[in-house]
Amino acid sequence: MVKIGTPRPARPADISVRALVKQYPGTSSPAMAGVDLDIAAGEFVCVVGASGCGKSTLLRILAGFEDATAGQVTVSTEPVRGPGPERGVVFQDYGLFPWLTVAENVAYGPRQARLAKREVTARTERALETVGLSRLASSFPQQLSGGMQQRVAIARVLANQPAVLLMDEPFGALDALTRSSLQRELKRIHRETGTTVVFVTHSVEEAVYLADRVVVMAGGTSHGNSGYVREVVEIGLPEPRDVTGEAFNELKRRIDRLIHLPNATAPAPRSSGGVPVAS
Ligand SMILES: Nc1ncnc2c1ncn2[C@@H]1O[C@H](COP(=O)(O)OP(=O)(O)OP(=O)(O)O)[C@@H](O)[C@H]1O
Ligand SMILES: [Mg+2]
């Protein structure tokens, strides 16, 4: 139960990706080309696709860790020019500072932003409460399980009250039970904060459970072409989602088929505006 209020972003952000191309230095062809995507403010989008199709590349460009070779990425109409606290990033390896306590890890962003001490404390407490770790505030990361460390990583990002949460296989290293409990928590956090979420996963089941829409990417240089968006699947299942239901499994099968379609049947990459914004 949330007692003192989940940190909310100042305002949720929409994301627009237009004709995005990424070619890494020293490579002969783009890793990703012709990617168009519109994500509505507050939407939860999962990105799936075979290894090497450019999921992490797309996420790193959204995060501002990589520059695009061509095309445009805007968040709330602002072009992305580098990393920023309004875009929180969570990776598979938790990336916590081992020499700081849990609370100090979470307070790091607000401190860097030079917020008043009272505000730093309030945000840290709220973020830890949101992920259910208040009682471990003075522990060190290495004293915690993987699932708890990933909770700290999520709290650390939430303390910045990001408008966008970018997650690259965040639960990939966790056991099945921990993973499903973090999935439920993430859904709750999304509901409470209204943050826009872009979540990369290899698990189709996880994508269908979490997402409003699932972006299926395909291609990639190891398949002889560039990564691109093959299709965007609207999930449209009521909450709470019944993972054993026929509708859920039909969506899973459809997305699995899309992931495994041979690349020879791939359409030419779209140049603009091919993917609708969810209404
Ligand atoms: N820094 C880099 N320099 C050169 N090539 C890169 C670099 N990073 C990624 N690539 C290449 O770009 C392509 C897309 O990689 P990316 O990591 O985005 O794929 P992915 O879909 O996230 O794969 P996975 O599911 O295995 O995580 C791959 O062919 C990869 O080898
Ligand atoms: Mg990846």
mmCIF file with all atom_site columns, N, CA and C in Angstrom, residues 99-158:
data_model
loop_
_atom_site.group_PDB
_atom_site.id
_atom_site.type_symbol
_atom_site.label_atom_id
_atom_site.label_alt_id
_atom_site.label_comp_id
_atom_site.label_asym_id
_atom_site.label_entity_id
_atom_site.label_seq_id
_atom_site.pdbx_PDB_ins_code
_atom_site.Cartn_x
_atom_site.Cartn_y
_atom_site.Cartn_z
_atom_site.occupancy
_atom_site.B_iso_or_equiv
_atom_site.pdbx_formal_charge
_atom_site.auth_seq_id
_atom_site.auth_comp_id
_atom_site.auth_asym_id
_atom_site.auth_atom_id
_atom_site.pdbx_PDB_model_num
ATOM 1   N N  . TRP A 1 99  ? 29.283 1.398   -3.083  1.00 0.00 ? 99  TRP A N  1
ATOM 2   C CA . TRP A 1 99  ? 29.811 2.064   -1.879  1.00 0.00 ? 99  TRP A CA 1
ATOM 3   C C  . TRP A 1 99  ? 28.764 2.964   -1.209  1.00 0.00 ? 99  TRP A C  1
ATOM 4   N N  . LEU A 1 100 ? 27.574 3.065   -1.812  1.00 0.00 ? 100 LEU A N  1
ATOM 5   C CA . LEU A 1 100 ? 26.506 3.874   -1.211  1.00 0.00 ? 100 LEU A CA 1
ATOM 6   C C  . LEU A 1 100 ? 25.408 2.964   -0.669  1.00 0.00 ? 100 LEU A C  1
ATOM 7   N N  . THR A 1 101 ? 24.737 3.416   0.384   1.00 0.00 ? 101 THR A N  1
ATOM 8   C CA . THR A 1 101 ? 23.595 2.646   0.901   1.00 0.00 ? 101 THR A CA 1
ATOM 9   C C  . THR A 1 101 ? 22.446 2.735   -0.103  1.00 0.00 ? 101 THR A C  1
ATOM 10  N N  . VAL A 1 102 ? 21.429 1.921   0.155   1.00 0.00 ? 102 VAL A N  1
ATOM 11  C CA . VAL A 1 102 ? 20.229 1.941   -0.682  1.00 0.00 ? 102 VAL A CA 1
ATOM 12  C C  . VAL A 1 102 ? 19.665 3.362   -0.752  1.00 0.00 ? 102 VAL A C  1
ATOM 13  N N  . ALA A 1 103 ? 19.497 3.997   0.413   1.00 0.00 ? 103 ALA A N  1
ATOM 14  C CA . ALA A 1 103 ? 18.923 5.349   0.436   1.00 0.00 ? 103 ALA A CA 1
ATOM 15  C C  . ALA A 1 103 ? 19.822 6.340   -0.303  1.00 0.00 ? 103 ALA A C  1
ATOM 16  N N  . GLU A 1 104 ? 21.138 6.206   -0.125  1.00 0.00 ? 104 GLU A N  1
ATOM 17  C CA . GLU A 1 104 ? 22.055 7.131   -0.816  1.00 0.00 ? 104 GLU A CA 1
ATOM 18  C C  . GLU A 1 104 ? 22.036 6.922   -2.330  1.00 0.00 ? 104 GLU A C  1
ATOM 19  N N  . ASN A 1 105 ? 21.883 5.659   -2.748  1.00 0.00 ? 105 ASN A N  1
ATOM 20  C CA . ASN A 1 105 ? 21.733 5.392   -4.186  1.00 0.00 ? 105 ASN A CA 1
ATOM 21  C C  . ASN A 1 105 ? 20.500 6.104   -4.735  1.00 0.00 ? 105 ASN A C  1
ATOM 22  N N  . VAL A 1 106 ? 19.387 6.008   -3.989  1.00 0.00 ? 106 VAL A N  1
ATOM 23  C CA . VAL A 1 106 ? 18.127 6.584   -4.456  1.00 0.00 ? 106 VAL A CA 1
ATOM 24  C C  . VAL A 1 106 ? 18.192 8.113   -4.417  1.00 0.00 ? 106 VAL A C  1
ATOM 25  N N  . ALA A 1 107 ? 18.904 8.644   -3.421  1.00 0.00 ? 107 ALA A N  1
ATOM 26  C CA . ALA A 1 107 ? 18.990 10.109  -3.266  1.00 0.00 ? 107 ALA A CA 1
ATOM 27  C C  . ALA A 1 107 ? 19.953 10.741  -4.279  1.00 0.00 ? 107 ALA A C  1
ATOM 28  N N  . TYR A 1 108 ? 20.708 9.894   -4.968  1.00 0.00 ? 108 TYR A N  1
ATOM 29  C CA . TYR A 1 108 ? 21.793 10.406  -5.812  1.00 0.00 ? 108 TYR A CA 1
ATOM 30  C C  . TYR A 1 108 ? 21.297 11.420  -6.868  1.00 0.00 ? 108 TYR A C  1
ATOM 31  N N  . GLY A 1 109 ? 20.238 11.043  -7.589  1.00 0.00 ? 109 GLY A N  1
ATOM 32  C CA . GLY A 1 109 ? 19.730 11.918  -8.665  1.00 0.00 ? 109 GLY A CA 1
ATOM 33  C C  . GLY A 1 109 ? 19.232 13.256  -8.130  1.00 0.00 ? 109 GLY A C  1
ATOM 34  N N  . PRO A 1 110 ? 18.309 13.231  -7.151  1.00 0.00 ? 110 PRO A N  1
ATOM 35  C CA . PRO A 1 110 ? 17.833 14.495  -6.577  1.00 0.00 ? 110 PRO A CA 1
ATOM 36  C C  . PRO A 1 110 ? 18.976 15.362  -6.014  1.00 0.00 ? 110 PRO A C  1
ATOM 37  N N  . ARG A 1 111 ? 20.018 14.706  -5.454  1.00 0.00 ? 111 ARG A N  1
ATOM 38  C CA . ARG A 1 111 ? 21.162 15.488  -4.946  1.00 0.00 ? 111 ARG A CA 1
ATOM 39  C C  . ARG A 1 111 ? 21.912 16.136  -6.097  1.00 0.00 ? 111 ARG A C  1
ATOM 40  N N  . GLN A 1 112 ? 22.120 15.352  -7.166  1.00 0.00 ? 112 GLN A N  1
ATOM 41  C CA . GLN A 1 112 ? 22.805 15.893  -8.351  1.00 0.00 ? 112 GLN A CA 1
ATOM 42  C C  . GLN A 1 112 ? 22.031 17.082  -8.916  1.00 0.00 ? 112 GLN A C  1
ATOM 43  N N  . ALA A 1 113 ? 20.700 17.008  -8.794  1.00 0.00 ? 113 ALA A N  1
ATOM 44  C CA . ALA A 1 113 ? 19.853 18.101  -9.296  1.00 0.00 ? 113 ALA A CA 1
ATOM 45  C C  . ALA A 1 113 ? 19.821 19.275  -8.319  1.00 0.00 ? 113 ALA A C  1
ATOM 46  N N  . ARG A 1 114 ? 20.590 19.154  -7.230  1.00 0.00 ? 114 ARG A N  1
ATOM 47  C CA . ARG A 1 114 ? 20.719 20.209  -6.212  1.00 0.00 ? 114 ARG A CA 1
ATOM 48  C C  . ARG A 1 114 ? 19.376 20.628  -5.620  1.00 0.00 ? 114 ARG A C  1
ATOM 49  N N  . LEU A 1 115 ? 18.515 19.626  -5.401  1.00 0.00 ? 115 LEU A N  1
ATOM 50  C CA . LEU A 1 115 ? 17.238 19.911  -4.739  1.00 0.00 ? 115 LEU A CA 1
ATOM 51  C C  . LEU A 1 115 ? 17.494 20.167  -3.256  1.00 0.00 ? 115 LEU A C  1
ATOM 52  N N  . ALA A 1 116 ? 16.574 20.876  -2.615  1.00 0.00 ? 116 ALA A N  1
ATOM 53  C CA . ALA A 1 116 ? 16.710 21.151  -1.176  1.00 0.00 ? 116 ALA A CA 1
ATOM 54  C C  . ALA A 1 116 ? 16.747 19.825  -0.418  1.00 0.00 ? 116 ALA A C  1
ATOM 55  N N  . LYS A 1 117 ? 17.484 19.837  0.705   1.00 0.00 ? 117 LYS A N  1
ATOM 56  C CA . LYS A 1 117 ? 17.689 18.613  1.478   1.00 0.00 ? 117 LYS A CA 1
ATOM 57  C C  . LYS A 1 117 ? 16.362 17.932  1.857   1.00 0.00 ? 117 LYS A C  1
ATOM 58  N N  . ARG A 1 118 ? 15.388 18.758  2.240   1.00 0.00 ? 118 ARG A N  1
ATOM 59  C CA . ARG A 1 118 ? 14.086 18.204  2.631   1.00 0.00 ? 118 ARG A CA 1
ATOM 60  C C  . ARG A 1 118 ? 13.412 17.482  1.463   1.00 0.00 ? 118 ARG A C  1
ATOM 61  N N  . GLU A 1 119 ? 13.532 18.083  0.289   1.00 0.00 ? 119 GLU A N  1
ATOM 62  C CA . GLU A 1 119 ? 12.938 17.485  -0.912  1.00 0.00 ? 119 GLU A CA 1
ATOM 63  C C  . GLU A 1 119 ? 13.656 16.180  -1.282  1.00 0.00 ? 119 GLU A C  1
ATOM 64  N N  . VAL A 1 120 ? 14.987 16.175  -1.136  1.00 0.00 ? 120 VAL A N  1
ATOM 65  C CA . VAL A 1 120 ? 15.764 14.954  -1.416  1.00 0.00 ? 120 VAL A CA 1
ATOM 66  C C  . VAL A 1 120 ? 15.288 13.830  -0.498  1.00 0.00 ? 120 VAL A C  1
ATOM 67  N N  . THR A 1 121 ? 15.157 14.137  0.784   1.00 0.00 ? 121 THR A N  1
ATOM 68  C CA . THR A 1 121 ? 14.718 13.127  1.755   1.00 0.00 ? 121 THR A CA 1
ATOM 69  C C  . THR A 1 121 ? 13.303 12.649  1.430   1.00 0.00 ? 121 THR A C  1
ATOM 70  N N  . ALA A 1 122 ? 12.421 13.594  1.135   1.00 0.00 ? 122 ALA A N  1
ATOM 71  C CA . ALA A 1 122 ? 11.021 13.228  0.861   1.00 0.00 ? 122 ALA A CA 1
ATOM 72  C C  . ALA A 1 122 ? 10.947 12.338  -0.378  1.00 0.00 ? 122 ALA A C  1
ATOM 73  N N  . ARG A 1 123 ? 11.673 12.699  -1.420  1.00 0.00 ? 123 ARG A N  1
ATOM 74  C CA . ARG A 1 123 ? 11.625 11.898  -2.649  1.00 0.00 ? 123 ARG A CA 1
ATOM 75  C C  . ARG A 1 123 ? 12.224 10.514  -2.434  1.00 0.00 ? 123 ARG A C  1
ATOM 76  N N  . THR A 1 124 ? 13.302 10.450  -1.662  1.00 0.00 ? 124 THR A N  1
ATOM 77  C CA . THR A 1 124 ? 13.955 9.166   -1.401  1.00 0.00 ? 124 THR A CA 1
ATOM 78  C C  . THR A 1 124 ? 13.004 8.262   -0.629  1.00 0.00 ? 124 THR A C  1
ATOM 79  N N  . GLU A 1 125 ? 12.370 8.821   0.397   1.00 0.00 ? 125 GLU A N  1
ATOM 80  C CA . GLU A 1 125 ? 11.438 8.013   1.195   1.00 0.00 ? 125 GLU A CA 1
ATOM 81  C C  . GLU A 1 125 ? 10.269 7.529   0.357   1.00 0.00 ? 125 GLU A C  1
ATOM 82  N N  . ARG A 1 126 ? 9.734  8.438   -0.461  1.00 0.00 ? 126 ARG A N  1
ATOM 83  C CA . ARG A 1 126 ? 8.582  8.058   -1.300  1.00 0.00 ? 126 ARG A CA 1
ATOM 84  C C  . ARG A 1 126 ? 8.966  6.958   -2.283  1.00 0.00 ? 126 ARG A C  1
ATOM 85  N N  . ALA A 1 127 ? 10.132 7.125   -2.926  1.00 0.00 ? 127 ALA A N  1
ATOM 86  C CA . ALA A 1 127 ? 10.543 6.152   -3.950  1.00 0.00 ? 127 ALA A CA 1
ATOM 87  C C  . ALA A 1 127 ? 10.786 4.778   -3.313  1.00 0.00 ? 127 ALA A C  1
ATOM 88  N N  . LEU A 1 128 ? 11.409 4.765   -2.123  1.00 0.00 ? 128 LEU A N  1
ATOM 89  C CA . LEU A 1 128 ? 11.667 3.492   -1.448  1.00 0.00 ? 128 LEU A CA 1
ATOM 90  C C  . LEU A 1 128 ? 10.365 2.845   -1.004  1.00 0.00 ? 128 LEU A C  1
ATOM 91  N N  . GLU A 1 129 ? 9.432  3.658   -0.552  1.00 0.00 ? 129 GLU A N  1
ATOM 92  C CA . GLU A 1 129 ? 8.125  3.144   -0.149  1.00 0.00 ? 129 GLU A CA 1
ATOM 93  C C  . GLU A 1 129 ? 7.403  2.537   -1.366  1.00 0.00 ? 129 GLU A C  1
ATOM 94  N N  . THR A 1 130 ? 7.502  3.218   -2.500  1.00 0.00 ? 130 THR A N  1
ATOM 95  C CA . THR A 1 130 ? 6.831  2.748   -3.716  1.00 0.00 ? 130 THR A CA 1
ATOM 96  C C  . THR A 1 130 ? 7.297  1.352   -4.111  1.00 0.00 ? 130 THR A C  1
ATOM 97  N N  . VAL A 1 131 ? 8.597  1.065   -3.930  1.00 0.00 ? 131 VAL A N  1
ATOM 98  C CA . VAL A 1 131 ? 9.105  -0.264  -4.306  1.00 0.00 ? 131 VAL A CA 1
ATOM 99  C C  . VAL A 1 131 ? 9.179  -1.211  -3.102  1.00 0.00 ? 131 VAL A C  1
ATOM 100 N N  . GLY A 1 132 ? 8.654  -0.767  -1.947  1.00 0.00 ? 132 GLY A N  1
ATOM 101 C CA . GLY A 1 132 ? 8.562  -1.642  -0.773  1.00 0.00 ? 132 GLY A CA 1
ATOM 102 C C  . GLY A 1 132 ? 9.893  -1.926  -0.101  1.00 0.00 ? 132 GLY A C  1
ATOM 103 N N  . LEU A 1 133 ? 10.825 -0.954  -0.122  1.00 0.00 ? 133 LEU A N  1
ATOM 104 C CA . LEU A 1 133 ? 12.141 -1.208  0.453   1.00 0.00 ? 133 LEU A CA 1
ATOM 105 C C  . LEU A 1 133 ? 12.514 -0.258  1.584   1.00 0.00 ? 133 LEU A C  1
ATOM 106 N N  . SER A 1 134 ? 11.531 0.434   2.154   1.00 0.00 ? 134 SER A N  1
ATOM 107 C CA . SER A 1 134 ? 11.840 1.435   3.186   1.00 0.00 ? 134 SER A CA 1
ATOM 108 C C  . SER A 1 134 ? 12.705 0.857   4.297   1.00 0.00 ? 134 SER A C  1
ATOM 109 N N  . ARG A 1 135 ? 12.417 -0.404  4.664   1.00 0.00 ? 135 ARG A N  1
ATOM 110 C CA . ARG A 1 135 ? 13.139 -0.930  5.833   1.00 0.00 ? 135 ARG A CA 1
ATOM 111 C C  . ARG A 1 135 ? 14.573 -1.326  5.503   1.00 0.00 ? 135 ARG A C  1
ATOM 112 N N  . LEU A 1 136 ? 14.949 -1.305  4.232   1.00 0.00 ? 136 LEU A N  1
ATOM 113 C CA . LEU A 1 136 ? 16.324 -1.656  3.864   1.00 0.00 ? 136 LEU A CA 1
ATOM 114 C C  . LEU A 1 136 ? 17.140 -0.428  3.456   1.00 0.00 ? 136 LEU A C  1
ATOM 115 N N  . ALA A 1 137 ? 16.644 0.754   3.845   1.00 0.00 ? 137 ALA A N  1
ATOM 116 C CA . ALA A 1 137 ? 17.269 2.011   3.402   1.00 0.00 ? 137 ALA A CA 1
ATOM 117 C C  . ALA A 1 137 ? 18.754 2.088   3.727   1.00 0.00 ? 137 ALA A C  1
ATOM 118 N N  . SER A 1 138 ? 19.160 1.534   4.883   1.00 0.00 ? 138 SER A N  1
ATOM 119 C CA . SER A 1 138 ? 20.577 1.678   5.222   1.00 0.00 ? 138 SER A CA 1
ATOM 120 C C  . SER A 1 138 ? 21.423 0.448   4.881   1.00 0.00 ? 138 SER A C  1
ATOM 121 N N  . SER A 1 139 ? 20.841 -0.511  4.136   1.00 0.00 ? 139 SER A N  1
ATOM 122 C CA . SER A 1 139 ? 21.644 -1.647  3.668   1.00 0.00 ? 139 SER A CA 1
ATOM 123 C C  . SER A 1 139 ? 22.502 -1.220  2.477   1.00 0.00 ? 139 SER A C  1
ATOM 124 N N  . PHE A 1 140 ? 23.492 -2.053  2.166   1.00 0.00 ? 140 PHE A N  1
ATOM 125 C CA . PHE A 1 140 ? 24.294 -1.825  0.964   1.00 0.00 ? 140 PHE A CA 1
ATOM 126 C C  . PHE A 1 140 ? 23.826 -2.786  -0.130  1.00 0.00 ? 140 PHE A C  1
ATOM 127 N N  . PRO A 1 141 ? 23.951 -2.392  -1.413  1.00 0.00 ? 141 PRO A N  1
ATOM 128 C CA . PRO A 1 141 ? 23.422 -3.209  -2.513  1.00 0.00 ? 141 PRO A CA 1
ATOM 129 C C  . PRO A 1 141 ? 23.832 -4.669  -2.450  1.00 0.00 ? 141 PRO A C  1
ATOM 130 N N  . GLN A 1 142 ? 25.105 -4.928  -2.097  1.00 0.00 ? 142 GLN A N  1
ATOM 131 C CA . GLN A 1 142 ? 25.570 -6.333  -2.135  1.00 0.00 ? 142 GLN A CA 1
ATOM 132 C C  . GLN A 1 142 ? 24.928 -7.189  -1.043  1.00 0.00 ? 142 GLN A C  1
ATOM 133 N N  . GLN A 1 143 ? 24.231 -6.560  -0.089  1.00 0.00 ? 143 GLN A N  1
ATOM 134 C CA . GLN A 1 143 ? 23.523 -7.319  0.943   1.00 0.00 ? 143 GLN A CA 1
ATOM 135 C C  . GLN A 1 143 ? 22.130 -7.750  0.464   1.00 0.00 ? 143 GLN A C  1
ATOM 136 N N  . LEU A 1 144 ? 21.741 -7.304  -0.741  1.00 0.00 ? 144 LEU A N  1
ATOM 137 C CA . LEU A 1 144 ? 20.380 -7.552  -1.227  1.00 0.00 ? 144 LEU A CA 1
ATOM 138 C C  . LEU A 1 144 ? 20.360 -8.604  -2.333  1.00 0.00 ? 144 LEU A C  1
ATOM 139 N N  . SER A 1 145 ? 19.183 -9.245  -2.497  1.00 0.00 ? 145 SER A N  1
ATOM 140 C CA . SER A 1 145 ? 19.001 -10.183 -3.612  1.00 0.00 ? 145 SER A CA 1
ATOM 141 C C  . SER A 1 145 ? 18.913 -9.396  -4.919  1.00 0.00 ? 145 SER A C  1
ATOM 142 N N  . GLY A 1 146 ? 18.992 -10.123 -6.047  1.00 0.00 ? 146 GLY A N  1
ATOM 143 C CA . GLY A 1 146 ? 18.892 -9.475  -7.357  1.00 0.00 ? 146 GLY A CA 1
ATOM 144 C C  . GLY A 1 146 ? 17.594 -8.695  -7.522  1.00 0.00 ? 146 GLY A C  1
ATOM 145 N N  . GLY A 1 147 ? 16.484 -9.307  -7.083  1.00 0.00 ? 147 GLY A N  1
ATOM 146 C CA . GLY A 1 147 ? 15.189 -8.642  -7.214  1.00 0.00 ? 147 GLY A CA 1
ATOM 147 C C  . GLY A 1 147 ? 15.134 -7.358  -6.411  1.00 0.00 ? 147 GLY A C  1
ATOM 148 N N  . MET A 1 148 ? 15.717 -7.407  -5.214  1.00 0.00 ? 148 MET A N  1
ATOM 149 C CA . MET A 1 148 ? 15.732 -6.201  -4.369  1.00 0.00 ? 148 MET A CA 1
ATOM 150 C C  . MET A 1 148 ? 16.642 -5.145  -4.982  1.00 0.00 ? 148 MET A C  1
ATOM 151 N N  . GLN A 1 149 ? 17.771 -5.562  -5.535  1.00 0.00 ? 149 GLN A N  1
ATOM 152 C CA . GLN A 1 149 ? 18.654 -4.583  -6.169  1.00 0.00 ? 149 GLN A CA 1
ATOM 153 C C  . GLN A 1 149 ? 17.953 -3.917  -7.355  1.00 0.00 ? 149 GLN A C  1
ATOM 154 N N  . GLN A 1 150 ? 17.155 -4.712  -8.094  1.00 0.00 ? 150 GLN A N  1
ATOM 155 C CA . GLN A 1 150 ? 16.460 -4.104  -9.223  1.00 0.00 ? 150 GLN A CA 1
ATOM 156 C C  . GLN A 1 150 ? 15.378 -3.146  -8.724  1.00 0.00 ? 150 GLN A C  1
ATOM 157 N N  . ARG A 1 151 ? 14.772 -3.451  -7.582  1.00 0.00 ? 151 ARG A N  1
ATOM 158 C CA . ARG A 1 151 ? 13.816 -2.510  -6.971  1.00 0.00 ? 151 ARG A CA 1
ATOM 159 C C  . ARG A 1 151 ? 14.511 -1.203  -6.630  1.00 0.00 ? 151 ARG A C  1
ATOM 160 N N  . VAL A 1 152 ? 15.740 -1.301  -6.094  1.00 0.00 ? 152 VAL A N  1
ATOM 161 C CA . VAL A 1 152 ? 16.494 -0.081  -5.759  1.00 0.00 ? 152 VAL A CA 1
ATOM 162 C C  . VAL A 1 152 ? 16.765 0.715   -7.045  1.00 0.00 ? 152 VAL A C  1
ATOM 163 N N  . ALA A 1 153 ? 17.142 -0.004  -8.116  1.00 0.00 ? 153 ALA A N  1
ATOM 164 C CA . ALA A 1 153 ? 17.427 0.679   -9.382  1.00 0.00 ? 153 ALA A CA 1
ATOM 165 C C  . ALA A 1 153 ? 16.179 1.416   -9.884  1.00 0.00 ? 153 ALA A C  1
ATOM 166 N N  . ILE A 1 154 ? 15.012 0.794   -9.695  1.00 0.00 ? 154 ILE A N  1
ATOM 167 C CA . ILE A 1 154 ? 13.763 1.441   -10.116 1.00 0.00 ? 154 ILE A CA 1
ATOM 168 C C  . ILE A 1 154 ? 13.478 2.653   -9.217  1.00 0.00 ? 154 ILE A C  1
ATOM 169 N N  . ALA A 1 155 ? 13.675 2.476   -7.904  1.00 0.00 ? 155 ALA A N  1
ATOM 170 C CA . ALA A 1 155 ? 13.443 3.595   -6.971  1.00 0.00 ? 155 ALA A CA 1
ATOM 171 C C  . ALA A 1 155 ? 14.383 4.759   -7.285  1.00 0.00 ? 155 ALA A C  1
ATOM 172 N N  . ARG A 1 156 ? 15.620 4.436   -7.640  1.00 0.00 ? 156 ARG A N  1
ATOM 173 C CA . ARG A 1 156 ? 16.606 5.480   -7.929  1.00 0.00 ? 156 ARG A CA 1
ATOM 174 C C  . ARG A 1 156 ? 16.140 6.344   -9.098  1.00 0.00 ? 156 ARG A C  1
ATOM 175 N N  . VAL A 1 157 ? 15.534 5.683   -10.083 1.00 0.00 ? 157 VAL A N  1
ATOM 176 C CA . VAL A 1 157 ? 15.032 6.407   -11.244 1.00 0.00 ? 157 VAL A CA 1
ATOM 177 C C  . VAL A 1 157 ? 13.755 7.179   -10.878 1.00 0.00 ? 157 VAL A C  1
ATOM 178 N N  . LEU A 1 158 ? 12.862 6.536   -10.080 1.00 0.00 ? 158 LEU A N  1
ATOM 179 C CA . LEU A 1 158 ? 11.597 7.194   -9.712  1.00 0.00 ? 158 LEU A CA 1
ATOM 180 C C  . LEU A 1 158 ? 11.837 8.465   -8.902  1.00 0.00 ? 158 LEU A C  1
#
